[in-house]
Coordinates of C-alpha atoms in Angstrom, one line a residue:
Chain A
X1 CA -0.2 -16.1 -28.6
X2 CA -1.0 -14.6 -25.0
X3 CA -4.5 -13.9 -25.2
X4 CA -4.6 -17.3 -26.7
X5 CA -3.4 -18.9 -23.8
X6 CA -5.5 -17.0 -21.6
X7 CA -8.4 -17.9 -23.0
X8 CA -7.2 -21.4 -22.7
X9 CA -6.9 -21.1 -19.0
X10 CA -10.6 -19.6 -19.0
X11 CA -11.9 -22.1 -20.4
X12 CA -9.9 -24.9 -17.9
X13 CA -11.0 -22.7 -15.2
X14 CA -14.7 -22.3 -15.9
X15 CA -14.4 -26.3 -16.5
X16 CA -13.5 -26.5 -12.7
X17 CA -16.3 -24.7 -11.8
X18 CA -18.8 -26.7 -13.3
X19 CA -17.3 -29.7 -12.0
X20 CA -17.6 -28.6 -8.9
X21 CA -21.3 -28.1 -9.8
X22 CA -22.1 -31.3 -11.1
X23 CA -19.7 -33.1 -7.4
X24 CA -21.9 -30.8 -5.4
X25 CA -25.3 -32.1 -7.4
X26 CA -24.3 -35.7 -7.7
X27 CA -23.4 -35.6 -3.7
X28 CA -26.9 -34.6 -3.2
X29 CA -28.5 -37.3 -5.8
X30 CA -26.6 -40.0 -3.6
X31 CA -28.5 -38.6 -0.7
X32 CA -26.3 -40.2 1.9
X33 CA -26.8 -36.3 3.8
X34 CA -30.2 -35.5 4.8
X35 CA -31.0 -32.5 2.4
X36 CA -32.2 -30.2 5.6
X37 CA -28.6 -30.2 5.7
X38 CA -27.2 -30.6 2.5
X39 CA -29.1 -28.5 -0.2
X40 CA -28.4 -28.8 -3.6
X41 CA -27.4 -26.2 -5.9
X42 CA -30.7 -25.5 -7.4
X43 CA -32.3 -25.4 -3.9
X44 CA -30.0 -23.0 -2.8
X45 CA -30.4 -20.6 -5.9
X46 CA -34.2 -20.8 -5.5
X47 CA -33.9 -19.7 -1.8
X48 CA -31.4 -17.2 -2.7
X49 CA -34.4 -16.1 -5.4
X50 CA -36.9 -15.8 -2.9
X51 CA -34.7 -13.5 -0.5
X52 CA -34.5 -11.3 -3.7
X53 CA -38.2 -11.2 -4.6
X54 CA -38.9 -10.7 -0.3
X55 CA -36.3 -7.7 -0.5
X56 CA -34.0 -9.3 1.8
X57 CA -31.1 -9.7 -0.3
X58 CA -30.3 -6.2 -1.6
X59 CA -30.8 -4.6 1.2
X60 CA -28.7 -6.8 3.1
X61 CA -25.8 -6.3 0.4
X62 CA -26.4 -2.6 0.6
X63 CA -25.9 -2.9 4.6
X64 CA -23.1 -4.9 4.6
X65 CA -21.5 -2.8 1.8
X66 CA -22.2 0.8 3.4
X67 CA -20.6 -0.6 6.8
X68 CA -17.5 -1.9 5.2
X69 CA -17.4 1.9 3.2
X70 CA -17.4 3.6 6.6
X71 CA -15.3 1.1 8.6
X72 CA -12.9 0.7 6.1
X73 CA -12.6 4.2 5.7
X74 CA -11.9 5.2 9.0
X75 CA -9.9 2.0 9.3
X76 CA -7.6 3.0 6.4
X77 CA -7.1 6.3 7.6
X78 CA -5.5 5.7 11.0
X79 CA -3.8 2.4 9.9
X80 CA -1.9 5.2 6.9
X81 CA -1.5 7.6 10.1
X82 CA 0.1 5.1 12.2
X83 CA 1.6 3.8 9.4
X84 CA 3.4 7.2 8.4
X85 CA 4.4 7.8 12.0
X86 CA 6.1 4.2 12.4
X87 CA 8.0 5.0 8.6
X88 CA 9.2 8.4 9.8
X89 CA 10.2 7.8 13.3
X90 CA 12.7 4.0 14.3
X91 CA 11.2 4.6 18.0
X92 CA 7.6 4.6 17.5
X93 CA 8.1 1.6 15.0
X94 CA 10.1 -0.8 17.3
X95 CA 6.7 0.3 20.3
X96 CA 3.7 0.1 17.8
X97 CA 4.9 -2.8 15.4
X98 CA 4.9 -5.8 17.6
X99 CA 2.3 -4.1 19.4
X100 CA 0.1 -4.5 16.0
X101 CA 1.7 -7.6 15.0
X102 CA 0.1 -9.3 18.1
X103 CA -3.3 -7.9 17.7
X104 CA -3.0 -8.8 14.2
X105 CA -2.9 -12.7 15.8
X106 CA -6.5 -12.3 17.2
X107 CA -8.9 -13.8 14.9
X108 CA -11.2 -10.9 13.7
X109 CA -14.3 -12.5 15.6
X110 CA -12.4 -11.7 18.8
X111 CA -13.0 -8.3 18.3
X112 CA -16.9 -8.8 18.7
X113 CA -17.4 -9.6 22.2
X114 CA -15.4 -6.4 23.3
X115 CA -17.5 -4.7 20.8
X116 CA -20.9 -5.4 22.3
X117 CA -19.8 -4.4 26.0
X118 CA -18.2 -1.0 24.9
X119 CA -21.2 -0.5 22.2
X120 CA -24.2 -3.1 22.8
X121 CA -26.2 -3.5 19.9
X122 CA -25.8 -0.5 17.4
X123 CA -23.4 -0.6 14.4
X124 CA -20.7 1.5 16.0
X125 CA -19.8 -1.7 16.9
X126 CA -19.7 -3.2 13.5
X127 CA -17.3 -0.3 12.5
X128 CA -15.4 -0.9 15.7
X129 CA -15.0 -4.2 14.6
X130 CA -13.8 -3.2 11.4
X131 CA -11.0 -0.7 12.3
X132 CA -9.6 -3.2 14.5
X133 CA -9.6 -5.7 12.2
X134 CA -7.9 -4.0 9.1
X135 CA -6.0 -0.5 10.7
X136 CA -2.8 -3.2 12.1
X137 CA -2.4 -4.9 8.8
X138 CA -2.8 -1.1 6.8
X139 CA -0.4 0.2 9.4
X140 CA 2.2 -2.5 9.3
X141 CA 2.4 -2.5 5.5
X142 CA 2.7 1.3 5.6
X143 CA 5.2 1.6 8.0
X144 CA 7.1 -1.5 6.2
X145 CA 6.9 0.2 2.4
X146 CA 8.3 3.8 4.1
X147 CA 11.1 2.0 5.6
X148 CA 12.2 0.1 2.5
X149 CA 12.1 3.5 0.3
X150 CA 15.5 3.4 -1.7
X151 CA 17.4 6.3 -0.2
X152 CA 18.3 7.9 -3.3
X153 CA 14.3 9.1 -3.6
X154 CA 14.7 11.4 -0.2
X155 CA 18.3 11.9 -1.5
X156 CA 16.7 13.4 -4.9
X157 CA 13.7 15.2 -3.1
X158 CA 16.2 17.1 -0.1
X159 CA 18.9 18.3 -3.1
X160 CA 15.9 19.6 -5.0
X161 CA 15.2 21.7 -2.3
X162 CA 12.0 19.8 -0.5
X163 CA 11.1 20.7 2.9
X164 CA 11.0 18.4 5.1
X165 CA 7.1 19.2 5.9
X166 CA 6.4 18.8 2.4
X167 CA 8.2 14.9 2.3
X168 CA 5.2 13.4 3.3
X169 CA 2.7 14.4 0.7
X170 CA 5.8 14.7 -2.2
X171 CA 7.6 12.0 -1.7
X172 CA 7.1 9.2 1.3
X173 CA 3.8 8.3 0.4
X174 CA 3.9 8.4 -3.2
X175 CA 7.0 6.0 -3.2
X176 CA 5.6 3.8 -0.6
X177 CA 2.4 3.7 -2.7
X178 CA 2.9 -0.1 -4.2
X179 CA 3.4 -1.8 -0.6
X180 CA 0.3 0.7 0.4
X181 CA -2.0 -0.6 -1.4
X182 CA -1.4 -4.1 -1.0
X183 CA -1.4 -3.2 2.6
X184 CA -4.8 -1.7 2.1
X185 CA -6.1 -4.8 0.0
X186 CA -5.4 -7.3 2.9
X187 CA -6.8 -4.7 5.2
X188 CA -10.0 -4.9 3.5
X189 CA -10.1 -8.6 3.4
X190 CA -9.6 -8.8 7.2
X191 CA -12.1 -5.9 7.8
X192 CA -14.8 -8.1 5.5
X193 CA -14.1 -11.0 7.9
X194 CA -14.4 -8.7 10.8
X195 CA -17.5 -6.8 9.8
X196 CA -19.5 -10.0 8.7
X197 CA -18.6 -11.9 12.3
X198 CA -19.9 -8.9 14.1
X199 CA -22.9 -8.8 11.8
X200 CA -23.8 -12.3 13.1
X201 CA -24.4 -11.5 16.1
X202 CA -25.6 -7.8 16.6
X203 CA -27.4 -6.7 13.5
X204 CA -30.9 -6.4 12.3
X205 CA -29.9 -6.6 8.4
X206 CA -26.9 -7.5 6.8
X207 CA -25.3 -10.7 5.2
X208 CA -23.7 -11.6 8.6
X209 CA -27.7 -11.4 9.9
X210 CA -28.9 -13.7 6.9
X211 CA -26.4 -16.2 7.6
X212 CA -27.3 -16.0 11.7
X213 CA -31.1 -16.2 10.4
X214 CA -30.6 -18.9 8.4
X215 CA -29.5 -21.2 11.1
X216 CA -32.2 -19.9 13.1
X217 CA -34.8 -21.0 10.8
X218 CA -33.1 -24.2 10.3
X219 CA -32.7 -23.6 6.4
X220 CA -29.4 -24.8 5.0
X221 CA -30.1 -23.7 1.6
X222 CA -30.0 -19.6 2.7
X223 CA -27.0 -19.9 5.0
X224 CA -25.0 -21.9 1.6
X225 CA -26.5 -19.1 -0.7
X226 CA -25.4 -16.1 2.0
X227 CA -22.4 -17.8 2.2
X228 CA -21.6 -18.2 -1.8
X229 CA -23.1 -14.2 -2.0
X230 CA -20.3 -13.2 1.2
X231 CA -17.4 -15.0 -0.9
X232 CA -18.8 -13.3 -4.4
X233 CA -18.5 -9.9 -3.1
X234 CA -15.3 -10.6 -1.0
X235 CA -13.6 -11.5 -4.0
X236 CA -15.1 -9.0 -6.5
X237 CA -14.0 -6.4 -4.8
X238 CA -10.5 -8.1 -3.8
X239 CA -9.6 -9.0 -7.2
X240 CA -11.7 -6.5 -8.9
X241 CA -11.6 -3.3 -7.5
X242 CA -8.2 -3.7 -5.4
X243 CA -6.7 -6.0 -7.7
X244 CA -6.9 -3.3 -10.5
X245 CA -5.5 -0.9 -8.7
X246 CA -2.8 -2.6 -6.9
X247 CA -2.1 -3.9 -11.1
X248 CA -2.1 -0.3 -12.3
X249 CA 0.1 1.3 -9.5
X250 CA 2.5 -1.4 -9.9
X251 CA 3.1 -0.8 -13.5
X252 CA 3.4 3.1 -12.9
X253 CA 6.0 2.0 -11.1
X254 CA 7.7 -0.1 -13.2
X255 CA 7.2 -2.9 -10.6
X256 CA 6.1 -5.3 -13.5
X257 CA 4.6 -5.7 -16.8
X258 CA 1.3 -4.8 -18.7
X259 CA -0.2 -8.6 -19.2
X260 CA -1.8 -9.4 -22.2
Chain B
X1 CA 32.4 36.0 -16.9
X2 CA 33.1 32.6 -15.7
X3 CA 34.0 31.0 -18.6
X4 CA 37.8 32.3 -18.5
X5 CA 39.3 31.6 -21.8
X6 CA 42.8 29.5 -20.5
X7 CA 45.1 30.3 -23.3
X8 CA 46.1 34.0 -22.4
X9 CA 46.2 33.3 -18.5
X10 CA 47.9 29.9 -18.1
X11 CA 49.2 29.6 -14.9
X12 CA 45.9 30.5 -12.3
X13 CA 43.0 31.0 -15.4
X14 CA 40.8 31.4 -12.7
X15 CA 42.0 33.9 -10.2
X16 CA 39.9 36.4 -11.1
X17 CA 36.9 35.4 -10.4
X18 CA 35.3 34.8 -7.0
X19 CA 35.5 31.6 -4.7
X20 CA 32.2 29.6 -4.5
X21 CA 33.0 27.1 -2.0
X22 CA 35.4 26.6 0.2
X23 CA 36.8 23.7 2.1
X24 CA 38.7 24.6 5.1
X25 CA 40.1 21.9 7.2
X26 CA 37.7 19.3 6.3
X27 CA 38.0 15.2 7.4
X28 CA 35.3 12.7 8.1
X29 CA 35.2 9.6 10.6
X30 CA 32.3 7.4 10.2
X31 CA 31.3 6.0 14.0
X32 CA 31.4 2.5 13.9
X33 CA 32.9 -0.5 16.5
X34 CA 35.9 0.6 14.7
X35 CA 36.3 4.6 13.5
X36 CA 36.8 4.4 9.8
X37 CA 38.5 7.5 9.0
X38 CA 37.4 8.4 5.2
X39 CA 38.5 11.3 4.7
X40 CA 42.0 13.1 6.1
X41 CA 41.8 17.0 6.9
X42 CA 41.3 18.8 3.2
X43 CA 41.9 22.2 2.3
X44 CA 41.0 23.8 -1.5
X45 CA 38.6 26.4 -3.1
X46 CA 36.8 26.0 -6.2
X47 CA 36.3 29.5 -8.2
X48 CA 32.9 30.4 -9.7
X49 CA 32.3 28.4 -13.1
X50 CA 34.9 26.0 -12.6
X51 CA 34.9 22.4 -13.1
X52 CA 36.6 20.9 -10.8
X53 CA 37.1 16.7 -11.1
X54 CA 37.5 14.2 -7.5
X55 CA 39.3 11.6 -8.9
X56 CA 41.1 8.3 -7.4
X57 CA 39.8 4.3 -6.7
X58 CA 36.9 3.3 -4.6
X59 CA 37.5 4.4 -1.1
X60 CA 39.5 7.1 -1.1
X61 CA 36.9 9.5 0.3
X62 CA 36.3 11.5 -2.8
X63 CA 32.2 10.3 -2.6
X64 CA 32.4 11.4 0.9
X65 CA 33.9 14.9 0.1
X66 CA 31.0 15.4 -2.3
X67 CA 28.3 14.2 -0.1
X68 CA 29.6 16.3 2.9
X69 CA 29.5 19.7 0.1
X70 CA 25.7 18.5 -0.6
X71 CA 25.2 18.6 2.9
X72 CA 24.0 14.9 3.3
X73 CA 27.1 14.2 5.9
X74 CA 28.3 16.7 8.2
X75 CA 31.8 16.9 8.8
X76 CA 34.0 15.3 12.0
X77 CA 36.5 18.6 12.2
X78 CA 36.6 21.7 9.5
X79 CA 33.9 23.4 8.0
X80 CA 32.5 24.3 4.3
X81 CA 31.3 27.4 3.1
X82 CA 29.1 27.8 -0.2
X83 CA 29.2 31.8 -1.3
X84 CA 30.8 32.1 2.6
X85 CA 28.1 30.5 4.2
X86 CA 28.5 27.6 6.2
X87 CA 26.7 24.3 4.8
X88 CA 24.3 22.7 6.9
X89 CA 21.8 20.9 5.3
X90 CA 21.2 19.9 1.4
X91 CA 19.3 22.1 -0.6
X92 CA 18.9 23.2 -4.1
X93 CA 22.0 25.5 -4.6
X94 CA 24.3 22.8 -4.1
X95 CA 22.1 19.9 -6.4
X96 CA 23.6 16.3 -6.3
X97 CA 23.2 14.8 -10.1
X98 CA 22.9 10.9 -8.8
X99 CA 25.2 7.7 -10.4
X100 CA 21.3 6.3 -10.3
X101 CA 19.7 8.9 -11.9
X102 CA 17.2 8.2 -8.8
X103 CA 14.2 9.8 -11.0
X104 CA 10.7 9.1 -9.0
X105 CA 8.9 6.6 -10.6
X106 CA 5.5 7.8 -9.6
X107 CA 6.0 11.3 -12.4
X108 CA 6.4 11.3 -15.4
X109 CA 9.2 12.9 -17.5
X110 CA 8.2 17.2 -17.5
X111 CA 6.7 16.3 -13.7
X112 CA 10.3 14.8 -12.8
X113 CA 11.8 18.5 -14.3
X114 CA 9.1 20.2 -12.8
X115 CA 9.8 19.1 -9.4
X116 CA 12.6 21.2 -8.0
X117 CA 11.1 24.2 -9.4
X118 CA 8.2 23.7 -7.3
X119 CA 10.4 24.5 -4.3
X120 CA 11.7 27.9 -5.5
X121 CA 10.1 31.6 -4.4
X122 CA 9.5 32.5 -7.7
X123 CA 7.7 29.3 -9.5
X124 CA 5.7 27.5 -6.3
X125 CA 2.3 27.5 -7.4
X126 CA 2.6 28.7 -10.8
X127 CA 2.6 25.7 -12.5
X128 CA 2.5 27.6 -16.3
X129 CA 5.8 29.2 -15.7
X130 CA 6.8 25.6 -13.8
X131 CA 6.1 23.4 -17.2
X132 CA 7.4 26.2 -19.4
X133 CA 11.1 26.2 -18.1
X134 CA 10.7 22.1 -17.5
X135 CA 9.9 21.8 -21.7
X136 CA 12.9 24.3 -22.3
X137 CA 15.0 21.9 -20.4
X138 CA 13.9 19.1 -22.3
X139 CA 14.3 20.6 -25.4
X140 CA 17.6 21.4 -24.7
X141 CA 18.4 17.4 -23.9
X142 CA 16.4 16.6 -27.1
X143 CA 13.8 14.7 -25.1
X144 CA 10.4 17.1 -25.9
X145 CA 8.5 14.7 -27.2
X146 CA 8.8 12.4 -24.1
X147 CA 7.7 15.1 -21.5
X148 CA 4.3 12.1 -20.7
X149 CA 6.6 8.8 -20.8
X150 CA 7.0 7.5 -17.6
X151 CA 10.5 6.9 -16.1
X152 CA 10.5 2.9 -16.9
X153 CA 9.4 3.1 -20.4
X154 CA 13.5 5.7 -21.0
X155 CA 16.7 4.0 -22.0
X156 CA 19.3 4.6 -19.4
X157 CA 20.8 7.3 -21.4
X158 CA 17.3 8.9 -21.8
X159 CA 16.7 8.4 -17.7
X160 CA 20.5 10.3 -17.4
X161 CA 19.4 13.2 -19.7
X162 CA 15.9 13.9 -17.6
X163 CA 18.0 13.7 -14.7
X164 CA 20.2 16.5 -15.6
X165 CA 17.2 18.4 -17.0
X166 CA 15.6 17.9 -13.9
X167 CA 18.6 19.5 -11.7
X168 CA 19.5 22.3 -14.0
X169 CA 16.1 23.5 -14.3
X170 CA 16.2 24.5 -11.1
X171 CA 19.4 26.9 -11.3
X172 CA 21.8 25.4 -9.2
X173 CA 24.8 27.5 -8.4
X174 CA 26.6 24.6 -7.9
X175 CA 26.5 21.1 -9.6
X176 CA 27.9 18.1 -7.9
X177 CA 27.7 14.6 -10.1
X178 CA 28.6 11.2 -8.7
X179 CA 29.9 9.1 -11.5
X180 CA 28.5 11.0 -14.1
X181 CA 27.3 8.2 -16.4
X182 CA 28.4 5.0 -15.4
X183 CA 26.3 1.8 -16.7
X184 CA 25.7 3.1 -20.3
X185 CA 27.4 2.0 -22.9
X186 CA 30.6 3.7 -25.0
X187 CA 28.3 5.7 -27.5
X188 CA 25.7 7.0 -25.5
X189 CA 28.5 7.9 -23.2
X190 CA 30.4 10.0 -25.8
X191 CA 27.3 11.8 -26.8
X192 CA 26.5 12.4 -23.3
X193 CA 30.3 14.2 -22.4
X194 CA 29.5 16.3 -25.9
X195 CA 26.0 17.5 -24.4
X196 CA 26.8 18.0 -21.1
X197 CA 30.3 20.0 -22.1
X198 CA 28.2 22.1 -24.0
X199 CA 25.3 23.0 -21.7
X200 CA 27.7 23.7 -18.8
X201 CA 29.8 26.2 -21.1
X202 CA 26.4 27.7 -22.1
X203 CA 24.8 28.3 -18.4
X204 CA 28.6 28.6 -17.0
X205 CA 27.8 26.1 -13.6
X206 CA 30.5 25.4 -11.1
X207 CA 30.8 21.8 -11.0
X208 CA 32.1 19.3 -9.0
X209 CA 31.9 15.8 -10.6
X210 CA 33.2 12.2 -8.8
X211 CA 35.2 9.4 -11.4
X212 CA 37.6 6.3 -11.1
X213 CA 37.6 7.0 -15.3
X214 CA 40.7 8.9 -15.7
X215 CA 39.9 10.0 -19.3
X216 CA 36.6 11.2 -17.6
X217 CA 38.8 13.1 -15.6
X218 CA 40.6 14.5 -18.2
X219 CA 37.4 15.1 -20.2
X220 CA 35.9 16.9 -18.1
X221 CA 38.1 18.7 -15.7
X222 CA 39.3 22.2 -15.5
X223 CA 41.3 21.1 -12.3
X224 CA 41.9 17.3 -11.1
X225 CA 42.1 16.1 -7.5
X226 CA 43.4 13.1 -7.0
X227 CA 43.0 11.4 -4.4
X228 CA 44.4 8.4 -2.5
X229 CA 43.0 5.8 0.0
X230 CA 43.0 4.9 3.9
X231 CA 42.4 7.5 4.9
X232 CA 41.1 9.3 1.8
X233 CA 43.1 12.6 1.0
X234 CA 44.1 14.8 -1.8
X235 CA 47.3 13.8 -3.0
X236 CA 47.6 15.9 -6.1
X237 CA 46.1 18.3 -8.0
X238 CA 46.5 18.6 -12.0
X239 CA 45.6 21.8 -14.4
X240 CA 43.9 20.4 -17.7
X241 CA 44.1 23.8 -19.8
X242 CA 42.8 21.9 -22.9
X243 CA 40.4 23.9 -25.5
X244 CA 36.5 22.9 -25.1
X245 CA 34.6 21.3 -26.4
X246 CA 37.0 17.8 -25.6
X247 CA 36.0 14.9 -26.9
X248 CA 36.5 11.3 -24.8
X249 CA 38.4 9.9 -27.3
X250 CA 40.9 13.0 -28.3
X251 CA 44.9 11.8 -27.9
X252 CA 45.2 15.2 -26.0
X253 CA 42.9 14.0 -23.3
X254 CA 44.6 10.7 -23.2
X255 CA 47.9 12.3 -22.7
X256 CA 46.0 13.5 -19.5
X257 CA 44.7 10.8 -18.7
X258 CA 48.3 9.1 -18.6
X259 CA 49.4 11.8 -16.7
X260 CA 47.0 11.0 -14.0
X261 CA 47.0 7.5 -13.7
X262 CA 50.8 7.6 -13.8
X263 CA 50.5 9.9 -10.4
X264 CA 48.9 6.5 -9.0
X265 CA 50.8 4.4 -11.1
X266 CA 52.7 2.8 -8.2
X267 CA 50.0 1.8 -6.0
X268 CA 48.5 -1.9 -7.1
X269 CA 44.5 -1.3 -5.7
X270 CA 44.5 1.9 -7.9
X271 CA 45.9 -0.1 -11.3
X272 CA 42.6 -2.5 -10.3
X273 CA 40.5 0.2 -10.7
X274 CA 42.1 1.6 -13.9
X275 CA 41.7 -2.0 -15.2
X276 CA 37.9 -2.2 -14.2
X277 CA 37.2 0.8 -15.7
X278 CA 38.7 -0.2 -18.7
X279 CA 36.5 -2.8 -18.8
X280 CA 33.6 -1.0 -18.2
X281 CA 34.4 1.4 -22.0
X282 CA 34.3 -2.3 -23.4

């Protein structure tokens, strides 16, 4: 019954996509866009083609994908630092909450302009950009999971004899853990918007700098094609490899059910 | 030993042996815009292997008395001594079985057991010993083969059992148990007052347990506070010198439990919570 209706809402779903095909290509037949700035589907898959066979387009990927390892990395580890200290302590969370909330409110972009003063043209600034992007929202949803812990859990842990250096690493994070990870997930989506604005503007490879090259060259078809690879990998890895995860801790947990 | 057999020493069966805690002077005031005053100055001693039973309706300060022996809440005026030292903080000698079972999700079964040993001298980092007294713990509660399952995938009854695996293993001097098994249902219950009965005559624990049930009460108890509300005080205290095992169900228990509801017979909020626990046995 359940995988039946699944695959009945693949097949409606891969449906919509190639409708969305054949709008796009009938748009184009009409021609009522000039196609310098309208391509059609074909024209942009036979750019994106070229970049391949010119080794632009994996190496670009690779770039963009190495930064976001790095930025994110450092990004997630002080958002789970601030995160921890805002849980743990009421004082630090009222100060550093609403201080994060607000620079949460900047648009990611807004983070590359500061970038180039303090770091001109090298990717420091790309991680930068990054951290600043995704450590508010990993902190916030840190701090938030911490504070909702059902007391019984630190109840349990202190009459079992835990030490209250040990709470951390035993007990805090672990059940904090489901609102962690989707803290990290949206972190990751706001550091990808964050990492491919800066690349626009200060990078010598990079989807950002195929999308910035694209316009400089006049040629629709590669900044469409960068922009369908950017949204690829941005949900991949969202629903994919975060998406998984998130899944798999929340059933751990008991949080809900293994589908289908 | 600890175990005193009643019959030949009726009157004080437990006189002989040493005190465990003791609860000088003891009365709690929560701050709020208005004080609420839980808990009137108490006085009493609980002997070593004793089981001693907090009885009376919600809000009569007999929760509070047992979270201030955990250590959770500290007390407004009067002090408590465990083995004649002051309590100050919780820790493992005094372990609190919770109404929730408040098992961590994130571990499985034998890792749930494991966990308080992992605190103690003699098992931290010696995870071989740690496992082996965890599996003999859940042997004991006839859970061995769910040592992997994870906390979600246990019946309530199954969650209760790992639970009191998981604070025995551990040694506790003393046992404390709020509401000992309150949203199961009648049978697993009964089993449940069999099993524990028998492992606590076995290891000989002191233990404090919390109830509104007064055939819990009388199930259980080697002594019976009870107590009454606003503010929350002891107002009697009743020796059960019944033979163990007791079963919930025995008419000797229920003679004791009639005693003790008829001590709070004439106040109309306590017959409430006679009546809801009724309802929760059907």
């Amino acid at each position: 019954m359940k995988s039946e209706s699944a695959r009945k809402t693949g097949i409606i779903v891969t449906i919509f996509y190639l409708l969305i095909f054949c709008v796009w290509q009938a748009l184009f037949n009409v021609g009522l866009i000039p196609d310098y700035l309208f391509p059609s589907p074909f024209q942009v898959g036979q750019r994106l083609w070229e970049l391949w066979q010119d080794n632009y387009l994996l190496p670009s990927i690779k770039a963009t994908l190495m930064r976001m390892a790095v930025g994110f990395s450092i990004a997630a580890a002080i958002g789970l630092g601030f995160g921890l200290m805002m849980g743990v302590n009421q004082i630090v969370n009222r100060c550093l909450r609403s201080l994060f909330l607000g620079l949460q409110t900047l648009p990611t972009a807004a983070w590359v302009p500061i970038s180039l003063l303090i770091y001109g043209l090298s990717d420091h600034g790309i991680y930068f950009v990054i951290v600043m992007s995704s450590a508010p929202a990993v902190a916030i949803a840190t701090s938030t999971g911490i504070v909702r812990i059902p007391p019984i859990y630190l109840h349990a842990a202190k009459t079992l004899g835990t030490a209250w250096y040990s709470l951390p690493a035993r007990v805090i994070l672990p059940a904090a853990l489901p609102s962690i990870t989707t803290g990290l997930k949206l972190g990751w989506t706001l550091g990808w918007h964050g990492g491919v604005s800066a690349e626009l503007i200060k990078s010598t490879i990079g989807l950002g700098f195929l999308l910035y090259m694209g316009r400089e060259l006049n040629d629709a078809a590669q900044v469409v094609g960068i922009m369908v690879v950017t949204i690829l990998f941005g949900l991949l890895l969202d629903r994919f490899f975060f998406g998984i995860i998130e899944h798999h801790i929340h059933i751990r947990w008991g949080l809900e059910k293994k589908n289908g | 030993m600890a175990s005193v057999d009643k019959t030949d020493t009726t009157q004080s069966p437990l006189k002989n042996s040493t005190v465990k805690l003791q609860i000088r002077d003891v009365s709690k005031t929560f701050q709020a815009k208005q004080p609420v005053e839980a808990l009137a100055a108490v006085s009493l001693e609980i002997m070593e292997g004793e089981h001693v039973v907090f009885f009376g309706p919600s809000g009569c300060g007999k929760s509070t008395l047992l979270n201030l022996i955990a250590g959770f809440e500290t007390p407004s005026t009067g002090e408590i001594t465990a083995n004649g030292k002051p309590v100050v903080r919780p820790g493992s000698d005094r372990l609190m079985l919770f109404q929730e079972h408040g098992l961590f999700p994130w571990l499985n079964v034998i890792s749930n057991v494991m966990y308080g040993l992992k605190n103690q001298g003699e098992f931290r980092f010696r995870y071989w010993k740690q496992r082996e007294v965890a599996r003999s713990w859940l042997k004991m509660m006839q859970l061995e083969e769910f040592e992997k399952a994870l906390v979600h995938e246990l019946s309530g009854g199954m969650k209760q059992r790992v639970a009191l695996a998981r604070a025995l293993a551990p040694d506790p001097e003393v046992l404390l148990i709020d509401e000992p098994f309150p949203a199961l249902d009648a049978l697993v219950r009964e089993k449940l007052y069999g099993d524990l009965q028998e492992i606590l005559a076995k290891t000989g624990k002191t233990v404090i347990s919390v109830t509104h049930d007064p055939r819990e009460a009388a199930c259980l108890g080697d002594r019976v506070f009870i107590f009454t509300a606003r503010p929350g005080s002891i107002q009697r205290e009743i020796h059960i010198d019944l033979p163990r095992p007791r079963g919930i169900n025995d008419p000797a228990v229920g003679k004791f439990a009639e005693q003790i509801m008829s001590e709070l017979g004439d106040q109309k909020n306590d017959e409430r919570a006679w009546s809801i626990s009724v309802a929760e046995y059907c």
